[in-house]
Short mmCIF file of C-alpha atoms in Angstrom, two decimals:
data_model
loop_
_atom_site.label_atom_id
_atom_site.label_comp_id
_atom_site.label_asym_id
_atom_site.label_seq_id
_atom_site.Cartn_x
_atom_site.Cartn_y
_atom_site.Cartn_z
CA MET V 1 25.45 7.31 9.77
CA THR V 2 26.24 10.92 8.36
CA ILE V 3 23.53 13.04 6.62
CA TRP V 4 25.22 12.27 3.35
CA GLU V 5 24.98 8.43 3.83
CA ILE V 6 21.23 8.89 4.77
CA LEU V 7 20.62 10.91 1.49
CA GLY V 8 23.06 8.53 -0.58
CA ILE V 9 25.47 11.24 -1.95
CA SER V 10 28.92 12.48 -1.26
CA GLN V 11 29.43 15.60 0.79
CA THR V 12 28.45 18.52 -1.19
CA THR V 13 27.62 22.17 -1.25
CA ASP V 14 25.33 22.04 -4.30
CA GLN V 15 21.93 22.78 -3.14
CA LYS V 16 20.29 21.70 -6.40
CA GLN V 17 21.89 18.28 -6.20
CA ILE V 18 20.74 17.79 -2.55
CA LYS V 19 17.17 18.80 -3.61
CA LYS V 20 17.10 16.38 -6.59
CA VAL V 21 18.40 13.48 -4.54
CA TYR V 22 15.93 14.19 -1.66
CA ALA V 23 12.97 14.44 -4.12
CA ALA V 24 13.98 11.10 -5.69
CA ARG V 25 14.45 9.20 -2.29
CA VAL V 26 11.25 10.66 -0.62
CA LYS V 27 9.05 9.08 -3.31
CA ASN V 28 9.77 5.66 -1.76
CA CYS V 29 9.43 6.95 1.75
CA HIS V 30 5.86 8.24 2.27
CA ARG V 31 5.26 10.46 5.26
CA GLU V 32 2.10 8.52 6.42
CA GLU V 33 3.45 5.08 5.75
CA LYS V 34 6.92 5.41 7.17
CA PRO V 35 6.87 8.31 9.47
CA GLU V 36 10.21 7.58 11.31
CA GLU V 37 12.05 6.81 8.17
CA TRP V 38 10.65 10.00 6.54
CA ALA V 39 11.61 12.01 9.57
CA VAL V 40 15.19 10.85 9.39
CA LEU V 41 15.42 11.45 5.70
CA HIS V 42 13.76 14.79 5.90
CA ASP V 43 16.08 15.84 8.82
CA ALA V 44 19.02 14.94 6.83
CA TYR V 45 17.93 16.91 3.94
CA GLN V 46 17.24 20.08 5.93
CA ARG V 47 20.72 19.72 7.55
CA ALA V 48 22.37 19.34 4.28
CA ILE V 49 20.79 22.26 2.74
CA GLN V 50 21.72 24.40 5.91
CA TYR V 51 25.30 23.04 5.56
CA ALA V 52 25.42 24.05 1.87
CA LYS V 53 24.08 27.55 2.60
CA ARG V 54 26.67 28.09 5.48
CA GLN V 55 29.50 27.09 3.20
CA GLU V 56 28.35 29.41 0.49
CA LYS V 57 28.14 32.30 2.92
CA GLU V 58 31.56 31.57 4.24
CA SER V 59 33.15 31.35 0.65
CA ASP V 60 31.35 34.70 -0.13
CA LEU V 61 32.97 36.27 2.87
CA ASN V 62 36.38 34.78 2.15
CA GLY V 63 36.16 35.70 -1.49
CA SER V 64 37.02 32.15 -2.48
CA ARG V 65 35.49 28.70 -2.06
CA THR V 66 36.28 27.00 1.21
CA VAL V 67 37.15 23.38 1.50
CA PRO V 68 34.19 21.62 3.38
CA SER V 69 35.22 20.15 6.75
CA PRO V 70 34.88 16.40 6.81
CA VAL V 71 31.43 15.11 8.10
CA LYS V 72 31.77 12.97 11.28
CA PRO V 73 29.84 9.76 11.39
CA VAL V 74 26.65 9.96 13.63
CA ALA V 75 26.68 7.63 16.67
CA ARG V 76 24.37 4.74 16.48
CA GLU V 77 23.35 4.74 20.30
CA GLY V 78 19.97 6.23 19.39
CA ILE V 79 18.04 9.05 17.84
CA ARG V 80 18.88 11.57 20.41
CA GLU V 81 22.63 11.00 20.25
CA ARG V 82 22.32 11.23 16.36
CA ASP V 83 20.52 14.56 16.72
CA ALA V 84 23.02 15.83 19.15
CA ALA V 85 25.91 14.96 16.85
CA LEU V 86 24.19 16.51 13.88
CA GLU V 87 23.30 19.65 15.80
CA LYS V 88 26.87 20.02 17.02
CA GLU V 89 28.22 19.64 13.50
CA TYR V 90 25.49 21.68 11.46
CA GLY V 91 23.37 23.46 14.14
CA GLN V 92 19.62 23.31 14.43
CA PRO V 93 17.72 22.47 11.32
CA GLU V 94 15.71 25.13 9.58
CA THR V 95 12.13 24.16 9.98
CA ASP V 96 8.83 25.70 10.74
CA GLU V 97 7.62 22.53 12.69
CA THR V 98 8.03 22.69 16.40
CA GLU V 99 8.63 19.64 18.64
CA ALA V 100 5.08 19.79 19.85
CA GLN V 101 3.74 19.70 16.31
CA TRP V 102 5.91 16.59 15.52
CA GLN V 103 4.66 14.89 18.71
CA GLU V 104 1.09 15.61 17.75
CA TYR V 105 1.76 14.24 14.13
CA PHE V 106 3.11 10.97 15.33
CA ALA V 107 0.34 10.56 17.89
CA ARG V 108 -2.13 10.85 14.97
CA ILE V 109 -0.15 8.20 13.28
CA ARG V 110 -0.19 5.85 16.20
CA ALA V 111 -3.96 6.50 16.76
CA GLY V 112 -4.70 5.62 13.05
CA GLN V 113 -2.57 2.32 13.38
CA GLU V 114 -4.41 1.38 16.50
CA ARG V 115 -7.75 2.06 14.76
CA SER V 116 -6.68 -0.07 11.70
CA ARG V 117 -5.68 -2.93 14.09
CA LYS V 118 -8.99 -2.95 15.78
CA MET V 119 -10.86 -2.87 12.41
CA LEU V 120 -8.70 -5.76 11.20
CA THR V 121 -9.10 -7.96 14.32
CA GLU V 122 -12.62 -7.20 15.57
CA GLU V 123 -14.88 -5.46 12.86
CA LEU V 124 -13.56 -7.21 9.69
CA PRO V 125 -14.26 -10.78 10.84
CA GLU V 126 -17.67 -9.89 12.02
CA ARG V 127 -18.50 -8.21 8.71
CA LEU V 128 -17.15 -11.22 6.78
CA ARG V 129 -19.21 -13.64 8.85
CA GLY V 130 -22.21 -11.49 7.97
CA LEU V 131 -21.80 -12.00 4.38
CA THR V 132 -22.33 -15.75 4.53
CA LEU V 133 -25.82 -15.27 6.17
CA GLN V 134 -28.78 -15.27 3.89
CA GLY V 135 -29.90 -11.59 3.25
CA GLU V 136 -31.43 -9.50 0.75
CA GLY V 137 -29.91 -9.52 -2.74
CA THR V 138 -27.55 -11.85 -4.45
CA GLN V 139 -24.01 -12.83 -3.18
CA LYS V 140 -22.54 -10.43 -5.64
CA LYS V 141 -24.75 -7.55 -4.44
CA ARG V 142 -23.58 -8.30 -0.89
CA TRP V 143 -19.96 -8.26 -1.88
CA GLU V 144 -20.55 -4.94 -3.68
CA GLU V 145 -22.03 -3.35 -0.65
CA PHE V 146 -19.19 -4.68 1.63
CA LEU V 147 -16.33 -3.61 -0.65
CA GLN V 148 -17.71 -0.08 -1.12
CA SER V 149 -18.28 0.27 2.64
CA GLU V 150 -16.35 2.84 4.83
CA LEU V 151 -14.73 -0.04 6.59
CA ALA V 152 -13.38 -1.72 3.41
CA ILE V 153 -12.21 1.60 1.89
CA THR V 154 -10.28 2.52 5.15
CA LEU V 155 -8.43 -0.92 5.00
CA TYR V 156 -7.78 -1.01 1.17
CA LYS V 157 -4.08 -0.47 1.53
CA GLU V 158 -3.87 -3.15 4.37
CA PRO V 159 -2.44 -6.58 2.97
CA GLU V 160 -4.06 -8.18 5.99
CA PHE V 161 -7.63 -7.01 4.72
CA TRP V 162 -7.21 -8.73 1.41
CA ARG V 163 -5.60 -11.76 3.03
CA GLN V 164 -8.70 -12.38 5.32
CA ILE V 165 -10.94 -11.95 2.29
CA GLY V 166 -9.04 -14.57 0.46
CA GLU V 167 -9.38 -16.99 3.38
CA HIS V 168 -13.13 -16.31 3.51
CA VAL V 169 -13.66 -16.72 -0.21
CA ARG V 170 -11.83 -20.02 -0.05
CA ALA V 171 -13.68 -21.21 3.04
CA GLN V 172 -17.20 -20.56 1.81
CA GLU V 173 -19.14 -21.58 -1.46
CA TRP V 174 -19.67 -18.35 -3.58
CA SER V 175 -21.35 -18.06 -6.94
CA GLU V 176 -19.24 -17.51 -10.05
CA GLU V 177 -20.62 -14.07 -10.34
CA ALA V 178 -19.57 -13.14 -6.79
CA CYS V 179 -16.14 -14.48 -7.29
CA ARG V 180 -15.66 -12.79 -10.56
CA TYR V 181 -16.81 -9.43 -9.14
CA ILE V 182 -14.32 -9.76 -6.15
CA GLY V 183 -11.48 -10.56 -8.73
CA LYS V 184 -12.46 -7.48 -10.87
CA ARG V 185 -12.26 -5.26 -7.76
CA VAL V 186 -8.99 -6.78 -6.73
CA GLU V 187 -7.63 -5.92 -10.14
CA ASP V 188 -8.88 -2.23 -9.79
CA ILE V 189 -7.13 -2.01 -6.47
CA LYS V 190 -3.82 -3.29 -7.88
CA TYR V 191 -3.54 -0.58 -10.43
CA GLU V 192 -4.70 2.11 -8.07
CA PHE V 193 -1.60 1.59 -6.06
CA ASN V 194 1.93 1.50 -7.48
CA SER V 195 3.65 -1.92 -7.16
CA ARG V 196 6.98 -0.48 -6.29
CA ASP V 197 5.48 1.20 -3.18
CA TYR V 198 3.15 -1.60 -2.13
CA THR V 199 5.06 -4.82 -2.94
CA GLU V 200 3.46 -6.87 0.01
CA LEU V 201 -0.09 -5.60 -1.09
CA TRP V 202 0.43 -6.64 -4.65
CA ARG V 203 1.74 -10.11 -3.66
CA VAL V 204 -1.40 -10.59 -1.53
CA LEU V 205 -3.78 -9.17 -4.16
CA ASP V 206 -2.04 -11.49 -6.88
CA GLU V 207 -2.88 -14.42 -4.67
CA LEU V 208 -6.50 -13.22 -4.06
CA GLU V 209 -7.11 -12.87 -7.80
CA ARG V 210 -5.95 -16.61 -8.34
CA ILE V 211 -8.28 -17.73 -5.49
CA CYS V 212 -11.23 -15.94 -7.07
CA LEU V 213 -10.61 -17.53 -10.50
CA GLU V 214 -10.35 -21.04 -8.89
CA GLU V 215 -13.54 -20.58 -6.76
CA ALA V 216 -15.42 -19.29 -9.57
CA LEU V 217 -14.67 -22.36 -11.54
CA LYS V 218 -16.04 -24.48 -8.66
CA ASP V 219 -19.39 -22.78 -8.57
CA PRO V 220 -21.96 -25.71 -8.43
CA LEU V 221 -24.47 -23.69 -10.38
CA ARG V 222 -21.92 -23.12 -13.10
CA ARG V 223 -21.19 -26.91 -13.30
CA THR V 224 -25.05 -27.26 -13.62
CA LYS V 225 -25.35 -24.61 -16.38
CA ILE V 226 -22.45 -26.58 -18.15
CA THR V 227 -24.13 -29.96 -17.74
CA LEU V 228 -27.48 -28.57 -18.98
CA ARG V 229 -25.77 -26.80 -21.98
CA GLY V 230 -24.10 -30.22 -22.79
CA PHE V 231 -27.35 -32.06 -22.53
CA GLY V 232 -29.08 -29.48 -24.73
CA LEU V 233 -26.43 -29.78 -27.48
CA THR V 234 -26.80 -33.65 -27.28
CA ILE V 235 -30.47 -33.31 -27.88
CA LEU V 236 -30.00 -30.87 -30.80
CA VAL V 237 -27.52 -33.36 -32.36
CA PHE V 238 -30.09 -36.21 -32.23
CA VAL V 239 -32.84 -33.89 -33.59
CA LEU V 240 -30.61 -32.85 -36.48
CA ILE V 241 -29.75 -36.57 -37.21
CA GLY V 242 -33.34 -37.50 -37.17
CA VAL V 243 -34.26 -34.64 -39.59
CA PHE V 244 -31.33 -35.69 -41.77
CA VAL V 245 -32.72 -39.35 -41.95
CA ARG V 246 -36.15 -38.31 -42.77
CA ILE V 247 -34.91 -36.13 -45.64
CA ILE V 248 -32.81 -39.14 -46.97
#
């Protein structure tokens, strides 16, 4: 692919257009979530800007606009081949970041991903099992403490985190109060993250909201309350009938 295909525009020397297109595309390509994709886009942007500046300088020297040379497609054999082709065509990109800095940045990304994996596979299941044990406070209180813990906050963006919670809610009997609290927290999280950038997360959260509502309606205590309420209304009706009969 050429840098222009990566940016999604035709070859141009208009720096404003290049910056505008880059700003629009980078919104859907977050540096921390998609580091490799972001690096390719950012690299293409830098080379496009450098190309536009070079063409502008050449046109100023010649006293007239020069016709841009056609951009050759970049080989698909790999990132190194792609970079070599781009450097041959446009030269080194203008950047303050060294190769060592990039390596350090990606190392931090990989370390963070490994940490999240361990949290999801080791720490989270253990914490969820602990929620089912009898402890201090109500079920709602235990869920409040868990969803406000450092572990939960770290994993908020992970669909797998909420998927495991959904499975746990469905596998155990929880009070209506606890289920409605989880559903409310899920709703808050949904609107904290834009659906366009977190489509998978939103899909999992939608499913979890539905599970919480279903489980809240299954609460045995809720059914008992409804039964007692119905029984109380029945007694009230008989009392009113008795009073009415006496009056007559």
